[in-house]
Structures are given as structure tokens and as C-alpha cells.
């Protein structure tokens, strides 16, 4: 084997290795953005649902104890992992959500959320077992 062909083989192997591990390296842990040691409850009305990759989002509008509007941002898994459709949570649906809170001071974000209707009936394909936590 010549030096040129060894370099070519080594280059191809390196490229194949990098292509196989880069998706894993590029993804992130939820622990940096969310406090996985705590659970927070929010109640509100669904205002928007974004089903996309790499993460989907559900937005709720609620009010604090002073009547000020709050927008909750619930981060969920991407399309393949979450098994939800956009129609699973129609706009205007009143829900209760429990999940890990955002670490960002003053924000209203959640992840690893479970959704229930106002009467306590679980919503979603995992029915009360929690949504995918981004890692």
C-alpha cells in the first residue's frame, strides 16, 4: 500500500467516524437549562403548538396571583420521539402541566412535562408518564 492510499483510507475512516458521532456530540443535556431536581405545576390555556425538530413546543397563557399574564413555554422532544401531533392539544384547551422548571431567572419554561385536562384526565400518547426530556 502506498503512502497516498494509506492517507486516503485514513481520511475516509476519520470522516466516517466523525459522521457517526457528531449527532451525539452536537446534542445537549436538559440539565443545563432545566432543574431536574424540581417539579413545577402550571395551569393555563394552550395558545400555540409547534411540532418540529429538534424540539417541539407548547405555549400556555395563564395569570399569576396578581392577575399578570404569563406565557409558559414547554419544551418537548422532536417529532419522532414525542409521538404527538399538532392536533393533540387544540388551541384554547385548558390544561394543567407538571414538569422540570427552567433555570433562567424570571422565565416560565418547563420540560419533561405531563399534561392533564382540567378534570385530571391525562393528555397525550404517554398519558401521564411524562414527555421526552431533551438530552
PDB file of C-alpha atoms in Angstrom:
ATOM      1  CA  UNK A   1       0.000   0.000   0.000  1.00  0.00           C
ATOM      2  CA  UNK A   2       1.377   3.401  -0.922  1.00  0.00           C
ATOM      3  CA  UNK A   3       1.515   6.423   1.359  1.00  0.00           C
ATOM      4  CA  UNK A   4      -1.161   8.186  -0.703  1.00  0.00           C
ATOM      5  CA  UNK A   5      -3.600   5.295  -0.470  1.00  0.00           C
ATOM      6  CA  UNK A   6      -2.991   4.939   3.300  1.00  0.00           C
ATOM      7  CA  UNK A   7      -3.768   8.632   3.760  1.00  0.00           C
ATOM      8  CA  UNK A   8      -6.887   8.221   1.647  1.00  0.00           C
ATOM      9  CA  UNK A   9      -8.092   5.233   3.710  1.00  0.00           C
ATOM     10  CA  UNK A  10      -7.305   7.057   6.948  1.00  0.00           C
ATOM     11  CA  UNK A  11      -9.200  10.122   5.736  1.00  0.00           C
ATOM     12  CA  UNK A  12     -12.234   8.038   4.796  1.00  0.00           C
ATOM     13  CA  UNK A  13     -12.219   6.257   8.163  1.00  0.00           C
ATOM     14  CA  UNK A  14     -11.903   9.547  10.038  1.00  0.00           C
ATOM     15  CA  UNK A  15     -14.779  11.059   8.039  1.00  0.00           C
ATOM     16  CA  UNK A  16     -16.976   8.016   8.675  1.00  0.00           C
ATOM     17  CA  UNK A  17     -16.203   8.148  12.402  1.00  0.00           C
ATOM     18  CA  UNK A  18     -16.974  11.864  12.659  1.00  0.00           C
ATOM     19  CA  UNK A  19     -20.204  11.461  10.709  1.00  0.00           C
ATOM     20  CA  UNK A  20     -21.359   8.720  13.063  1.00  0.00           C
ATOM     21  CA  UNK A  21     -20.612  10.535  16.344  1.00  0.00           C
ATOM     22  CA  UNK A  22     -21.321  14.165  15.510  1.00  0.00           C
ATOM     23  CA  UNK A  23     -25.105  13.933  16.085  1.00  0.00           C
ATOM     24  CA  UNK A  24     -24.451  12.591  19.580  1.00  0.00           C
ATOM     25  CA  UNK A  25     -21.839  15.203  20.382  1.00  0.00           C
ATOM     26  CA  UNK A  26     -23.954  18.024  18.953  1.00  0.00           C
ATOM     27  CA  UNK A  27     -26.951  17.324  21.191  1.00  0.00           C
ATOM     28  CA  UNK A  28     -27.205  18.779  24.666  1.00  0.00           C
ATOM     29  CA  UNK A  29     -28.348  17.915  28.149  1.00  0.00           C
ATOM     30  CA  UNK A  30     -31.539  19.358  29.617  1.00  0.00           C
ATOM     31  CA  UNK A  31     -29.768  19.711  32.978  1.00  0.00           C
ATOM     32  CA  UNK A  32     -28.003  22.867  31.819  1.00  0.00           C
ATOM     33  CA  UNK A  33     -31.295  24.641  31.098  1.00  0.00           C
ATOM     34  CA  UNK A  34     -33.744  22.904  33.451  1.00  0.00           C
ATOM     35  CA  UNK A  35     -33.628  21.930  37.126  1.00  0.00           C
ATOM     36  CA  UNK A  36     -34.292  18.197  37.047  1.00  0.00           C
ATOM     37  CA  UNK A  37     -34.428  18.070  40.872  1.00  0.00           C
ATOM     38  CA  UNK A  38     -37.659  20.134  40.953  1.00  0.00           C
ATOM     39  CA  UNK A  39     -41.189  19.797  39.583  1.00  0.00           C
ATOM     40  CA  UNK A  40     -43.427  22.812  38.929  1.00  0.00           C
ATOM     41  CA  UNK A  41     -47.134  22.927  38.102  1.00  0.00           C
ATOM     42  CA  UNK A  42     -48.745  25.390  35.716  1.00  0.00           C
ATOM     43  CA  UNK A  43     -52.340  25.771  34.575  1.00  0.00           C
ATOM     44  CA  UNK A  44     -53.419  27.680  31.548  1.00  0.00           C
ATOM     45  CA  UNK A  45     -54.830  27.750  28.054  1.00  0.00           C
ATOM     46  CA  UNK A  46     -52.948  26.415  25.030  1.00  0.00           C
ATOM     47  CA  UNK A  47     -52.108  29.338  22.732  1.00  0.00           C
ATOM     48  CA  UNK A  48     -49.661  27.740  20.293  1.00  0.00           C
ATOM     49  CA  UNK A  49     -48.200  24.330  19.428  1.00  0.00           C
ATOM     50  CA  UNK A  50     -45.028  23.983  17.355  1.00  0.00           C
ATOM     51  CA  UNK A  51     -44.320  20.396  16.277  1.00  0.00           C
ATOM     52  CA  UNK A  52     -40.850  20.342  14.759  1.00  0.00           C
ATOM     53  CA  UNK A  53     -37.297  19.091  15.134  1.00  0.00           C
ATOM     54  CA  UNK A  54     -35.111  19.146  17.091  1.00  0.00           C
ATOM     55  CA  UNK A  55     -37.636  20.170  19.797  1.00  0.00           C
ATOM     56  CA  UNK A  56     -41.348  20.840  19.787  1.00  0.00           C
ATOM     57  CA  UNK A  57     -43.003  23.472  21.963  1.00  0.00           C
ATOM     58  CA  UNK A  58     -46.364  24.059  23.628  1.00  0.00           C
ATOM     59  CA  UNK A  59     -47.206  27.571  24.821  1.00  0.00           C
ATOM     60  CA  UNK A  60     -49.732  28.257  27.586  1.00  0.00           C
ATOM     61  CA  UNK A  61     -51.201  31.506  28.779  1.00  0.00           C
ATOM     62  CA  UNK A  62     -52.019  31.812  32.452  1.00  0.00           C
ATOM     63  CA  UNK A  63     -52.012  34.500  35.113  1.00  0.00           C
ATOM     64  CA  UNK A  64     -50.003  34.937  38.305  1.00  0.00           C
ATOM     65  CA  UNK A  65     -51.604  35.696  41.683  1.00  0.00           C
ATOM     66  CA  UNK A  66     -51.690  39.415  40.782  1.00  0.00           C
ATOM     67  CA  UNK A  67     -53.536  38.822  37.509  1.00  0.00           C
ATOM     68  CA  UNK A  68     -50.468  39.439  35.316  1.00  0.00           C
ATOM     69  CA  UNK A  69     -50.359  37.327  32.142  1.00  0.00           C
ATOM     70  CA  UNK A  70     -47.681  34.645  31.991  1.00  0.00           C
ATOM     71  CA  UNK A  71     -46.630  32.704  28.912  1.00  0.00           C
ATOM     72  CA  UNK A  72     -45.400  29.216  29.806  1.00  0.00           C
ATOM     73  CA  UNK A  73     -43.046  27.625  27.273  1.00  0.00           C
ATOM     74  CA  UNK A  74     -42.989  23.836  27.457  1.00  0.00           C
ATOM     75  CA  UNK A  75     -40.067  22.251  25.607  1.00  0.00           C
ATOM     76  CA  UNK A  76     -40.760  18.781  24.319  1.00  0.00           C
ATOM     77  CA  UNK A  77     -39.000  16.218  22.182  1.00  0.00           C
ATOM     78  CA  UNK A  78     -38.714  16.338  18.441  1.00  0.00           C
ATOM     79  CA  UNK A  79     -41.296  14.859  16.121  1.00  0.00           C
ATOM     80  CA  UNK A  80     -40.005  11.232  16.181  1.00  0.00           C
ATOM     81  CA  UNK A  81     -39.632  10.995  19.957  1.00  0.00           C
ATOM     82  CA  UNK A  82     -42.691  12.829  21.194  1.00  0.00           C
ATOM     83  CA  UNK A  83     -45.365  10.907  19.247  1.00  0.00           C
ATOM     84  CA  UNK A  84     -47.722  13.904  19.419  1.00  0.00           C
ATOM     85  CA  UNK A  85     -49.467  15.657  16.590  1.00  0.00           C
ATOM     86  CA  UNK A  86     -50.274  19.354  16.448  1.00  0.00           C
ATOM     87  CA  UNK A  87     -53.972  18.494  16.810  1.00  0.00           C
ATOM     88  CA  UNK A  88     -53.457  16.630  20.118  1.00  0.00           C
ATOM     89  CA  UNK A  89     -53.663  19.928  22.031  1.00  0.00           C
ATOM     90  CA  UNK A  90     -56.123  22.230  20.266  1.00  0.00           C
ATOM     91  CA  UNK A  91     -55.646  25.975  20.749  1.00  0.00           C
ATOM     92  CA  UNK A  92     -57.846  27.137  23.617  1.00  0.00           C
ATOM     93  CA  UNK A  93     -57.668  23.865  25.570  1.00  0.00           C
ATOM     94  CA  UNK A  94     -57.384  24.382  29.346  1.00  0.00           C
ATOM     95  CA  UNK A  95     -54.608  22.175  30.743  1.00  0.00           C
ATOM     96  CA  UNK A  96     -52.513  21.520  33.797  1.00  0.00           C
ATOM     97  CA  UNK A  97     -48.825  20.830  33.178  1.00  0.00           C
ATOM     98  CA  UNK A  98     -46.206  19.484  35.575  1.00  0.00           C
ATOM     99  CA  UNK A  99     -42.527  19.459  34.615  1.00  0.00           C
ATOM    100  CA  UNK A 100     -38.961  20.453  35.406  1.00  0.00           C
ATOM    101  CA  UNK A 101     -38.600  24.265  35.591  1.00  0.00           C
ATOM    102  CA  UNK A 102     -36.213  26.413  33.614  1.00  0.00           C
ATOM    103  CA  UNK A 103     -33.076  27.561  35.417  1.00  0.00           C
ATOM    104  CA  UNK A 104     -33.295  31.000  33.740  1.00  0.00           C
ATOM    105  CA  UNK A 105     -34.248  33.584  36.347  1.00  0.00           C
ATOM    106  CA  UNK A 106     -37.708  35.075  35.714  1.00  0.00           C
ATOM    107  CA  UNK A 107     -38.581  32.639  32.911  1.00  0.00           C
ATOM    108  CA  UNK A 108     -41.566  30.312  32.727  1.00  0.00           C
ATOM    109  CA  UNK A 109     -40.191  27.268  30.947  1.00  0.00           C
ATOM    110  CA  UNK A 110     -40.756  23.569  31.591  1.00  0.00           C
ATOM    111  CA  UNK A 111     -39.524  20.284  30.197  1.00  0.00           C
ATOM    112  CA  UNK A 112     -40.287  16.586  30.831  1.00  0.00           C
ATOM    113  CA  UNK A 113     -43.906  17.670  31.188  1.00  0.00           C
ATOM    114  CA  UNK A 114     -47.063  15.714  31.828  1.00  0.00           C
ATOM    115  CA  UNK A 115     -50.310  17.231  30.592  1.00  0.00           C
ATOM    116  CA  UNK A 116     -53.795  16.723  32.012  1.00  0.00           C
ATOM    117  CA  UNK A 117     -57.181  18.230  31.271  1.00  0.00           C
ATOM    118  CA  UNK A 118     -58.822  20.437  33.879  1.00  0.00           C
ATOM    119  CA  UNK A 119     -60.650  17.354  35.246  1.00  0.00           C
ATOM    120  CA  UNK A 120     -57.344  15.454  35.690  1.00  0.00           C
ATOM    121  CA  UNK A 121     -57.654  13.212  32.609  1.00  0.00           C
ATOM    122  CA  UNK A 122     -54.160  12.590  31.160  1.00  0.00           C
ATOM    123  CA  UNK A 123     -53.472  14.047  27.713  1.00  0.00           C
ATOM    124  CA  UNK A 124     -51.002  12.718  25.179  1.00  0.00           C
ATOM    125  CA  UNK A 125     -49.612   9.430  23.928  1.00  0.00           C
ATOM    126  CA  UNK A 126     -47.678   8.819  27.148  1.00  0.00           C
ATOM    127  CA  UNK A 127     -50.785   9.613  29.235  1.00  0.00           C
ATOM    128  CA  UNK A 128     -49.279  10.988  32.401  1.00  0.00           C
ATOM    129  CA  UNK A 129     -45.857   9.304  32.139  1.00  0.00           C
ATOM    130  CA  UNK A 130     -44.043  12.475  31.131  1.00  0.00           C
ATOM    131  CA  UNK A 131     -42.807  13.763  27.835  1.00  0.00           C
ATOM    132  CA  UNK A 132     -39.362  13.181  26.440  1.00  0.00           C
ATOM    133  CA  UNK A 133     -36.647  15.125  28.204  1.00  0.00           C
ATOM    134  CA  UNK A 134     -34.160  16.643  25.743  1.00  0.00           C
ATOM    135  CA  UNK A 135     -30.651  15.246  26.365  1.00  0.00           C
TER     136      UNK A 135
END
